[in-house]
Coordinates of C-alpha atoms in Angstrom, one line a residue:
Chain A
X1 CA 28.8 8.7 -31.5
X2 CA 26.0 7.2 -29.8
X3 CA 22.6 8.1 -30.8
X4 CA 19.7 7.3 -28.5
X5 CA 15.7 6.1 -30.2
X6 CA 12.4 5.5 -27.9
X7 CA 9.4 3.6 -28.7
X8 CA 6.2 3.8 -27.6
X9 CA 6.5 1.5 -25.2
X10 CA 8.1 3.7 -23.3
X11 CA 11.8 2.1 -23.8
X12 CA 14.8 4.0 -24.8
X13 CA 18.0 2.0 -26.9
X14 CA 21.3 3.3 -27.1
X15 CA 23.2 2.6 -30.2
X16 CA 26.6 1.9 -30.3
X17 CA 28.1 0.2 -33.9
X18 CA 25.9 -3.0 -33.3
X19 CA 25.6 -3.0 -30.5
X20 CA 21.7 -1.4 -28.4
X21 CA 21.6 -1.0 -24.5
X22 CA 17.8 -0.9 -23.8
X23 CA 16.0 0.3 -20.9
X24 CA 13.3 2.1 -19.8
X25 CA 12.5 5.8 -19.7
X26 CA 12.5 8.0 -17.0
X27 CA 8.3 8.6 -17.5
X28 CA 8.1 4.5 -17.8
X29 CA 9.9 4.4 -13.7
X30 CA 7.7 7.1 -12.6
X31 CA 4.4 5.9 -13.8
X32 CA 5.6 1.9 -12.2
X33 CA 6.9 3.3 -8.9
X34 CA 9.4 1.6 -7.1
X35 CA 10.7 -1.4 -8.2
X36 CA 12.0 -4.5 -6.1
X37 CA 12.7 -7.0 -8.6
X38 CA 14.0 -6.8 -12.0
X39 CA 14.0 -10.4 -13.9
X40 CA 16.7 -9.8 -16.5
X41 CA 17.1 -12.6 -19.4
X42 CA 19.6 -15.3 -20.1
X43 CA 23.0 -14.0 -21.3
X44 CA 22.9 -15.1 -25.4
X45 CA 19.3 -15.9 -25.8
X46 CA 17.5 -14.9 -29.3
X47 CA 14.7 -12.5 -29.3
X48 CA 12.3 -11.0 -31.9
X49 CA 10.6 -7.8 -32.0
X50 CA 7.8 -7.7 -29.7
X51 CA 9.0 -10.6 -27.2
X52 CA 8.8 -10.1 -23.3
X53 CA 12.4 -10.0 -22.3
X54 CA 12.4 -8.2 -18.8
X55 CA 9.8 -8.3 -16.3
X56 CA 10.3 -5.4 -14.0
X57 CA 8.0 -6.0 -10.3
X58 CA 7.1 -2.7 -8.7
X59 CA 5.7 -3.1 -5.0
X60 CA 2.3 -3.5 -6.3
X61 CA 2.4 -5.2 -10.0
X62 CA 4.4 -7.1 -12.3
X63 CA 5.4 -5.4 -16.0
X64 CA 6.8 -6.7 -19.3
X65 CA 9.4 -4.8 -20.9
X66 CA 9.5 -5.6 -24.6
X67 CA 12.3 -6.3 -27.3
X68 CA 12.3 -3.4 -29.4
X69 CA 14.0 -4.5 -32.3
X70 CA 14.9 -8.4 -33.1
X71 CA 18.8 -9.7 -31.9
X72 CA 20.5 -11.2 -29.2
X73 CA 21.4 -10.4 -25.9
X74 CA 24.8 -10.0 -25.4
X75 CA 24.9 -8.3 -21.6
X76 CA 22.4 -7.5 -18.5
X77 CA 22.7 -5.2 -15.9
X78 CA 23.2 -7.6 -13.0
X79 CA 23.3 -4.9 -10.5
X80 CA 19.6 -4.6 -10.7
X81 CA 19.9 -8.3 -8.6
X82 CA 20.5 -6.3 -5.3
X83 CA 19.5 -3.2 -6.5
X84 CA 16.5 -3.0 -8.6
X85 CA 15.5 0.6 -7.4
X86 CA 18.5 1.7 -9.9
X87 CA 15.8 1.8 -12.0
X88 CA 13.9 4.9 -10.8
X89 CA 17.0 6.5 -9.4
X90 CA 18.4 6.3 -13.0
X91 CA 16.4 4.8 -15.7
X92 CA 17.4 6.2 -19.0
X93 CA 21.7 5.7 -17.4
X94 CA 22.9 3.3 -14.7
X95 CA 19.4 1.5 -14.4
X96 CA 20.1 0.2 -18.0
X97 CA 18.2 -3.4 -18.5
X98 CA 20.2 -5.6 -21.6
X99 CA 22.9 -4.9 -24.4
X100 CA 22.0 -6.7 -27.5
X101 CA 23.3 -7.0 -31.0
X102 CA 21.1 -5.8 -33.0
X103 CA 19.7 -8.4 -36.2
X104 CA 18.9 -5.4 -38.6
X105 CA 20.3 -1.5 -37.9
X106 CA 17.9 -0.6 -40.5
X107 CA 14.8 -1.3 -38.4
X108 CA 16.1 2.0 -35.9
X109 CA 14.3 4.0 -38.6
X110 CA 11.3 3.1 -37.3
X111 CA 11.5 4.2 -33.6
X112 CA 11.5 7.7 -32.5
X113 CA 13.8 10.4 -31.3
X114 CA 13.5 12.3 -27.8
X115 CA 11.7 15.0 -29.1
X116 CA 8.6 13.1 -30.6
X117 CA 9.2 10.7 -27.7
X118 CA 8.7 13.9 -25.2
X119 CA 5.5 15.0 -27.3
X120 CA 3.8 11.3 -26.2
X121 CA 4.3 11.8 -23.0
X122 CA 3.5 15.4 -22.7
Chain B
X1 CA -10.9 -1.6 -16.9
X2 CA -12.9 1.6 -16.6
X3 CA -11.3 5.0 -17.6
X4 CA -10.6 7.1 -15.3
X5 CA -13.3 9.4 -16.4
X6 CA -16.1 6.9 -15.7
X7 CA -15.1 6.6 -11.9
X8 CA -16.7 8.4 -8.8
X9 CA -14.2 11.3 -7.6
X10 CA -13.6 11.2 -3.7
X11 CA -15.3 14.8 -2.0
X12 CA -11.6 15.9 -1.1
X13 CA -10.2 15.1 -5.3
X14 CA -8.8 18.4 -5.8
X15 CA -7.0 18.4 -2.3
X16 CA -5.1 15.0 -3.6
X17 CA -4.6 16.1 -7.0
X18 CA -3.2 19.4 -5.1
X19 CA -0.7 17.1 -3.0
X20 CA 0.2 15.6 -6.4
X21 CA -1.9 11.8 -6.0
X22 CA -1.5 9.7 -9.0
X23 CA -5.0 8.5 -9.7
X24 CA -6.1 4.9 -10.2
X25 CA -9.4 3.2 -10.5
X26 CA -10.2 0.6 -7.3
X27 CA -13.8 -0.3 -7.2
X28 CA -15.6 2.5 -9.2
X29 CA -13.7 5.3 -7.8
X30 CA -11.2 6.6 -8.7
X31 CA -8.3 6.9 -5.4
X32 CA -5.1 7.9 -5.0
X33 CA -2.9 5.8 -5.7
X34 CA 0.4 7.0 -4.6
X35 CA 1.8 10.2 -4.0
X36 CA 5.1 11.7 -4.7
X37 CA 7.5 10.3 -1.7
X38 CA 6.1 6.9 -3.5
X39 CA 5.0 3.9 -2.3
X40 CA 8.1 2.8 -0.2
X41 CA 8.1 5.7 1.5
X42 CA 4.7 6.2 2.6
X43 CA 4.9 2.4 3.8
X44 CA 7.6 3.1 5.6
X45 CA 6.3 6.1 7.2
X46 CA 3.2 4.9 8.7
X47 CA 5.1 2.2 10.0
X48 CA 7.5 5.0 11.7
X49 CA 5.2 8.2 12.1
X50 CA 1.9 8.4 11.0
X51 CA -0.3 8.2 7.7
X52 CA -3.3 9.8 7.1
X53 CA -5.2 7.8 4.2
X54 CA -8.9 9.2 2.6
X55 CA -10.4 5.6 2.9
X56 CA -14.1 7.6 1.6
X57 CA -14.7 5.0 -0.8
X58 CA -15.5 2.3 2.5
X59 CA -19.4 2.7 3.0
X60 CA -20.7 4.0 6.3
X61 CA -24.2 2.9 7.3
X62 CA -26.3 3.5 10.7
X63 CA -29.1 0.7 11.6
X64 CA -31.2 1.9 14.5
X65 CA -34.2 1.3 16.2
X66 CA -35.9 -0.9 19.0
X67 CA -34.9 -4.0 17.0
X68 CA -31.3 -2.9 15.6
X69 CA -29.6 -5.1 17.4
X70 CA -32.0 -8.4 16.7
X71 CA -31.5 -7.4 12.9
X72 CA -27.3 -7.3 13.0
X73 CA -27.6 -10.8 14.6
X74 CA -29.6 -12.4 12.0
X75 CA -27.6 -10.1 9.4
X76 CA -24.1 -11.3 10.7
X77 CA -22.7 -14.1 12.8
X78 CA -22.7 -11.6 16.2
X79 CA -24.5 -11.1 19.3
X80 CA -25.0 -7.3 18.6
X81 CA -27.2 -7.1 21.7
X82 CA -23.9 -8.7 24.1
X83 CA -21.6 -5.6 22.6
X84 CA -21.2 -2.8 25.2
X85 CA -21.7 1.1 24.0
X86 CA -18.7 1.8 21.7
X87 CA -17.2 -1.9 21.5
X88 CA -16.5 -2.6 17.6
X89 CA -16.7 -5.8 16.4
X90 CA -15.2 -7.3 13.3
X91 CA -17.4 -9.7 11.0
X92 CA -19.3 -10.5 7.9
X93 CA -22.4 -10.5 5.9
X94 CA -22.6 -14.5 5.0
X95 CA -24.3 -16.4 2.6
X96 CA -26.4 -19.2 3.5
X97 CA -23.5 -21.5 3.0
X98 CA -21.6 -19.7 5.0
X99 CA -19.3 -17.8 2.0
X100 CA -18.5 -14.4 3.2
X101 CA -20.2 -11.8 1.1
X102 CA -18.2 -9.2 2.9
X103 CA -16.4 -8.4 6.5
X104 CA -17.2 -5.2 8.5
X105 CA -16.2 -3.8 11.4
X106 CA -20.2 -3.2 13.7
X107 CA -19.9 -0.6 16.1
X108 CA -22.5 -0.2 19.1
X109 CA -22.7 3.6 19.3
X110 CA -26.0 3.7 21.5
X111 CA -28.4 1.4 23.4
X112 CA -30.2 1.2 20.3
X113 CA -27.6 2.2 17.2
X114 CA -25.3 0.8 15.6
X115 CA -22.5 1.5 12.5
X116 CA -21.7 -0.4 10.1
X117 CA -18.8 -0.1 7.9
X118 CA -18.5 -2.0 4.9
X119 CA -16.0 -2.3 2.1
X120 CA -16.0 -0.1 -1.2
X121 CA -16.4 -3.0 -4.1
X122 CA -19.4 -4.3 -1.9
X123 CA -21.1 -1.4 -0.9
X124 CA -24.6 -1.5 -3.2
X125 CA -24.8 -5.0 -2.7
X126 CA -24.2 -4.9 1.4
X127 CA -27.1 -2.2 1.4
X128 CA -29.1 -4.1 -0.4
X129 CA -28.6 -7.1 1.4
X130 CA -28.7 -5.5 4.5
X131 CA -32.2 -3.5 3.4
X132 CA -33.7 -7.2 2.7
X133 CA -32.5 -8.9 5.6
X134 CA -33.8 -6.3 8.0
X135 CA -37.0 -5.7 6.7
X136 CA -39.1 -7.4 9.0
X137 CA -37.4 -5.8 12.0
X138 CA -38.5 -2.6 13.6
X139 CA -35.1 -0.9 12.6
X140 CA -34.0 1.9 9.8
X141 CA -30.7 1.6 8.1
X142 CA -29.1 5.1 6.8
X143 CA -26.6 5.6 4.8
X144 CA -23.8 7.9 5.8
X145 CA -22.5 10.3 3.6
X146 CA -19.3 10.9 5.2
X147 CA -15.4 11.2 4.2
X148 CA -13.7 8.6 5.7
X149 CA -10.1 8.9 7.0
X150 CA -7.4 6.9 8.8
X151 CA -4.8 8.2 11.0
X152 CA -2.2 5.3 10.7
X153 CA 1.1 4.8 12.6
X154 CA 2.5 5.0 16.4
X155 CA 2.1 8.7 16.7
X156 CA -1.5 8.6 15.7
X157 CA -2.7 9.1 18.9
X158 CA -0.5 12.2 20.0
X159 CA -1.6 13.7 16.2
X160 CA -5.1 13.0 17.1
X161 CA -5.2 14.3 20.0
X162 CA -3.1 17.7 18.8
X163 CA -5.8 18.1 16.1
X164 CA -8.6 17.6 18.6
X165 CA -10.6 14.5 18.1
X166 CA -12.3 13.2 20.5
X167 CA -10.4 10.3 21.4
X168 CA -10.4 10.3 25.4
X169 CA -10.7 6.8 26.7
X170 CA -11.1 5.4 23.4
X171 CA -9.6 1.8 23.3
X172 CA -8.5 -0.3 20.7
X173 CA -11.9 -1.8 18.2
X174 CA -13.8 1.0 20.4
X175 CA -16.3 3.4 18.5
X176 CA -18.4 6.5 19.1
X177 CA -20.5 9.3 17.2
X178 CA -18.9 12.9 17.4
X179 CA -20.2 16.0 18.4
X180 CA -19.9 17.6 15.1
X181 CA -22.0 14.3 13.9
X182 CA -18.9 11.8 12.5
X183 CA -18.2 9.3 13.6
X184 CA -14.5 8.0 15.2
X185 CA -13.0 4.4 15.9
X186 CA -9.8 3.3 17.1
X187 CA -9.2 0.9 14.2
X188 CA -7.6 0.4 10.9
X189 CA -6.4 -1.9 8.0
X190 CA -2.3 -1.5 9.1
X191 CA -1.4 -3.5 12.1
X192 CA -0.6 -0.3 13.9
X193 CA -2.2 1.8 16.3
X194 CA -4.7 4.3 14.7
X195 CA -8.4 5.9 14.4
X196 CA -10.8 5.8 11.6
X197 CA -12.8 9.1 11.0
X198 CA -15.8 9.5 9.5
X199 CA -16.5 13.7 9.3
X200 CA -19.6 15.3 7.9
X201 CA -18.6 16.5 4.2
X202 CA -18.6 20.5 5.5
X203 CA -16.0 19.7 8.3
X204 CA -14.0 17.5 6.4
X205 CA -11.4 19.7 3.9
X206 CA -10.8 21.8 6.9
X207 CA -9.8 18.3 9.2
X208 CA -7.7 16.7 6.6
X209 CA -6.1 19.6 5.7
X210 CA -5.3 20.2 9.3
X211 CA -3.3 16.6 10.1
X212 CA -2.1 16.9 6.8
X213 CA -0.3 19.7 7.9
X214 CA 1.3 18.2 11.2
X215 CA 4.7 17.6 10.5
X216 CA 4.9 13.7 11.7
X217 CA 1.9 13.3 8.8
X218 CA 2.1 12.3 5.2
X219 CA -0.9 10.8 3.0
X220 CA -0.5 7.6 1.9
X221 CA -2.2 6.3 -0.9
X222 CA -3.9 2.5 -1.6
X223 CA -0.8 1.3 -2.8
X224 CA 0.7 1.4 0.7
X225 CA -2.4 0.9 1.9
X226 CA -2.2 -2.5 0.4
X227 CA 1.8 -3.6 0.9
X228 CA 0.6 -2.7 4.6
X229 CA -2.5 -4.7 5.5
X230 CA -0.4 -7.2 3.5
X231 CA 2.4 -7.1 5.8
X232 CA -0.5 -7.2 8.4
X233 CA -1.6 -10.3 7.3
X234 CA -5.4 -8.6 7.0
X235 CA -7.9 -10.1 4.3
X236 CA -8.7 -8.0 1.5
X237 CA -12.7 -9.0 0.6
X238 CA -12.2 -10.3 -3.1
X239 CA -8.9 -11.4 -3.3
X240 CA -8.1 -13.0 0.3
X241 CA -12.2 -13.9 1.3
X242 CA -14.7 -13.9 -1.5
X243 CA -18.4 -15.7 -1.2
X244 CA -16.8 -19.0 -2.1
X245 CA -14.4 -18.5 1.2
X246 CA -15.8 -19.8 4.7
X247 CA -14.7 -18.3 7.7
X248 CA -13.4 -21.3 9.1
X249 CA -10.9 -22.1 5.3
X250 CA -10.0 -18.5 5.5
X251 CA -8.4 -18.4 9.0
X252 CA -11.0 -16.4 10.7
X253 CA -13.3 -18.5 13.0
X254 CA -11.9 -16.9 16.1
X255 CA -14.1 -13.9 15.2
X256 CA -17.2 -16.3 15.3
X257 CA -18.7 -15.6 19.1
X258 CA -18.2 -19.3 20.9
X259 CA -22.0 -19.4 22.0
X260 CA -22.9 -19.0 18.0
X261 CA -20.3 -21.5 16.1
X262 CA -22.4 -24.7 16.9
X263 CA -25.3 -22.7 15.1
X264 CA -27.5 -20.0 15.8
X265 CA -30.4 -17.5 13.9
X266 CA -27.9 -15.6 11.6
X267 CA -27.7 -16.5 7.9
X268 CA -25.1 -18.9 7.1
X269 CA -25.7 -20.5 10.7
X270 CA -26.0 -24.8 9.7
X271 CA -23.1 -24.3 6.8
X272 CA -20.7 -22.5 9.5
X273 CA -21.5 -25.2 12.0
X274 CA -21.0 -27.6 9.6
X275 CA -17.6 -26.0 8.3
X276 CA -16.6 -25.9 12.0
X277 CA -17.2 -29.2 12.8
X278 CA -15.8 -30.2 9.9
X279 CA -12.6 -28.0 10.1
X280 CA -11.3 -25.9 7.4
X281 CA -10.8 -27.9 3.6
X282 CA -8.1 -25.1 3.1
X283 CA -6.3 -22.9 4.8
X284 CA -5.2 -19.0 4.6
X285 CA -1.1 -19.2 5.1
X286 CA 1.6 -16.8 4.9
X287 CA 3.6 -17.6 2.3
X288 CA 7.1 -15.7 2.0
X289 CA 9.3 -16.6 -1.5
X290 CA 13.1 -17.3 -1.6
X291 CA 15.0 -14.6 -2.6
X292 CA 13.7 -11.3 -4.1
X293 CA 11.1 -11.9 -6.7
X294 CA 7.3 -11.6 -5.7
X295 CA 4.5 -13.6 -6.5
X296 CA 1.4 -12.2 -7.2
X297 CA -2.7 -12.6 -6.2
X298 CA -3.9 -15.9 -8.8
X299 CA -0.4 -17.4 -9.3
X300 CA -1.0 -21.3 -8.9
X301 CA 0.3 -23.3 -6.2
X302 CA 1.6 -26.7 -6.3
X303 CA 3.0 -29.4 -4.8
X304 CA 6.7 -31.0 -5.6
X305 CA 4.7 -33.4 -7.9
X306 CA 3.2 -30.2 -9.5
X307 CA 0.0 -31.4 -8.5
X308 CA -2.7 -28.1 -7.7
X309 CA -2.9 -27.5 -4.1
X310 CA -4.2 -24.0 -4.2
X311 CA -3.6 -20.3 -5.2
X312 CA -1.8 -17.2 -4.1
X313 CA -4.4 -14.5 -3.0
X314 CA -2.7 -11.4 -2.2
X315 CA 1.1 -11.1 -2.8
X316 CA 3.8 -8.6 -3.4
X317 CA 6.3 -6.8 -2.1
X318 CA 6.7 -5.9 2.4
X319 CA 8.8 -2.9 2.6
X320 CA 8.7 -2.9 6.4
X321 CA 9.6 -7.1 5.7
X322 CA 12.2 -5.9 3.4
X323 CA 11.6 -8.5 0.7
X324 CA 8.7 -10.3 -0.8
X325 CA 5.2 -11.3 1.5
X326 CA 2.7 -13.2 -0.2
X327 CA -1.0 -15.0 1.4
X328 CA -2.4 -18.1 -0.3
X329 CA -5.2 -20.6 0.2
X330 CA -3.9 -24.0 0.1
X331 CA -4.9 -27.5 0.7
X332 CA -5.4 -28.2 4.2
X333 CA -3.6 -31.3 3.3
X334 CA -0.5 -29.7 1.6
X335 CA 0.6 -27.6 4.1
X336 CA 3.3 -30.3 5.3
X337 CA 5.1 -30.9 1.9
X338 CA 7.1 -28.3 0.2
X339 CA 4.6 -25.5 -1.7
X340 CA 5.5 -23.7 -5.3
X341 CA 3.9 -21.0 -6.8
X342 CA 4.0 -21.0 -10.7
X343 CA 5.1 -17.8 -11.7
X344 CA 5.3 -17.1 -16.0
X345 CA 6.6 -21.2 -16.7
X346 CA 8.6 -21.1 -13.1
X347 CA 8.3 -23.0 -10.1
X348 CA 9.0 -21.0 -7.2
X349 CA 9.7 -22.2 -3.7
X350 CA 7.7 -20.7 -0.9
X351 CA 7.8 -20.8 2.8
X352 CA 5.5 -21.2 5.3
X353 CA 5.4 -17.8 7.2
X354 CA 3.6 -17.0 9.8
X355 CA 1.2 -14.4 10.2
X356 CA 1.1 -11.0 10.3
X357 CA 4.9 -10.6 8.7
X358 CA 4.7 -7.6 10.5
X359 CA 4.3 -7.5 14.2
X360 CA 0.8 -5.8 15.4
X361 CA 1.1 -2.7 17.8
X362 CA -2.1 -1.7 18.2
X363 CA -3.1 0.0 21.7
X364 CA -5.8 -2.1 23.4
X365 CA -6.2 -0.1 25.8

């Protein structure tokens, strides 16, 4: 069963086996506004913890969305191309950003669940 | 950045905060940034209806006296005493070599008063610049304590005239003081027809809460605000002019009076000459990406041999455009090649565009 962890950065990541969707929460999409342009990375490309991945552009400003964990990307959500307000119609479902296989499962200990997500953001 | 608890609150705050404004700091104050139909909406509703914006963070002041008009044309690059009762004239405070420390819209009221309004970030320094330059004319310069409000859109004239404002005859970049002592111009920052209001602080949570309340208004915060004078190919002081900007590089000699661009008695007089004689070393363009993703105000601009030709100064996203608007400085010289803006190690192509993006459709009356 899938199990779903937030960071403070205000991403949420799926887990599913190996495998992590990641995107951003529904508080993140509220506090950018709408978005026009997601800029989604390269299909197999390496990343490590901490590492700008996405760039999300709302009308006003543009925002890195960070790797969570260390892996690969293995997916993107190319919808966003012609439809990046997918984002703030349904961040934390369809407006998913990148599937990646994740390096180490064990680092998922570290992130948090929605409930002590919820309390940041309260 | 300053918290938000540092920053002046607008008079009307709570009435904001009640229509559910996200807050964000522009200038010292904290404004509204957006509110919940978001900023996509609200653009797209002034563009169709009407907006209603607090702008009360703009600075209103009054110069009068037997000399107010000698004192505005050595302050600014005008002949205050050639403007008619209630004619508005758009300008700046220069330096004396001719970078603009500000643009303002001067308003002839009366024989012998005038308004002045001037932008939020500058405000202390245009009083105090204003304050020194007029000292040794027999004039008085007041500041206004005011809330400021624009009525945005192509119904603005039908809401203003529901909720009463004296607007009768009142033509496009036309002014005049109110009965209840504001102050009203046809005029705005959106490229659409609309009226500026300045209202004494008593009358003024009774007025915005009544076009608030017409059903073809919604508030639109300085987001929208922004995406629209954008689209409207307007300068924002700071990003688009600053002190280091001319008239003449930024685009904006035609509001330089003929009789005063070979020189004249206002500050800045020999360098705007000069500049004008000279013609501009730069040039403020439209600037419209491929495809979807926007540049944004400091990306670089280059040429194809990646050489520097200049700098995005206001860019981001035109709802009303439906896709990405951008204005830059650049090279008088590289405006025939192809242009790139460098965007986080990318080189993206930009168009020429001309300006506004979006059409004007103001009322002039």
């Amino acid at each position: 069963m899938a199990q779903t962890y937030f960071t403070e950065d205000h991403e949420w990541i799926r887990v599913e086996g190996d495998i992590a969707t990641v995107g951003i929460t529904n508080y993140a999409q509220e506090q950018l506004g709408d978005l026009v342009f997601v800029e989604l990375p390269e299909k197999g490309r390496s990343i490590a913890k901490g590492d700008t991945v996405v760039v999300v552009e709302s009308v006003k400003a543009a925002s890195d969305v960070y790797a969570p964990l260390a892996g690969e990307v293995t997916d993107v959500n190319d919808g966003l191309s012609d439809n990046p307000g997918l984002v703030n119609s349904a961040a934390e479902k369809d407006g998913w950003l990148w599937k990646m296989k994740l390096a180490d499962k064990a680092a998922l200990d570290g992130l948090m669940d929605r409930a002590a997500y919820d309390a940041t953001t309260a | 950045m300053a918290e938000l608890g540092e920053l002046k609150r607008l008079p009307l705050h709570d009435l904001h905060a009640a229509a559910g404004a996200k807050f964000g700091g522009f200038a010292g104050w904290s404004m509204p940034l957006t509110y919940p139909a978001g900023v996509m909406k609200e653009h797209l509703h002034c563009r169709e209806a009407t907006g209603l914006f607090d702008i009360s963070h703009m600075k209103l002041f009054a110069v009068s006296g037997p000399q107010a008009a000698a004192a505005l044309s050595r302050a600014c690059p005008i002949e205050a005493d050639g403007l008619a009762t209630g004619q508005s004239k758009y300008t700046f405070f220069l330096n004396g070599d001719a970078g603009i420390l500000d643009d303002l819209i001067v308003t002839r009221v009366d024989g012998e008063r005038f308004v002045v309004v001037a932008n939020a970030g500058n405000a202390e320094a245009d009083e105090a610049h204003l304050r020194e330059v007029v000292a040794g004319f027999n004039c008085r310069i007041d500041a206004l304590d005011r809330v400021f409000l624009a009525l945005q859109g192509p119904q603005a004239e039908a809401v203003a005239r529901d909720a009463g404002l004296e607007i009768d005859g009142l033509a496009f970049m036309n002014g005049r003081e109110t009965n209840d002592g504001g102050f009203i111009a046809r005029s705005g920052y959106t490229g659409e027809d609309g009226f500026e209001i300045a209202v004494p602080l008593d009358a003024a949570q009774a007025l915005a809460e009544r076009l608030a309340a017409d059903p073809r208004v919604e508030w639109i915060g300085l987001a929208a605000r922004d995406s629209l004078r954008l689209e409207a190919g307007l300068c924002l002081h700071g990003q688009d002019i600053t002190p280091d900007t001319n008239p003449v590089d930024a685009g904006l000699t035609w509001a330089i009076p003929k009789a005063l661009r070979a020189g004249g008695s206002y500050i800045g007089a020999d360098a705007l000459a000069k500049a004008i004689a000279n013609g501009p070393r730069r040039k403020r363009v439209g600037l419209k990406p491929d495809g979807r993703q926007p540049v944004r105000a400091g990306a670089a601009l280059v040429d194809a041999d990646g050489a520097a030709v200049g700098s995005i100064t206001s860019g981001g996203f035109g709802p009303s455009f439906g896709g990405p608007v951008a204005m830059g400085s650049v090279d008088a010289a590289a405006l025939e090649g192809p242009i790139f803006a460098e965007v986080r190690g990318n080189r993206m192509p930009l168009a020429l565009h001309p300006l506004p993006f979006q059409p004007h459709r103001m009322r002039k009356g």
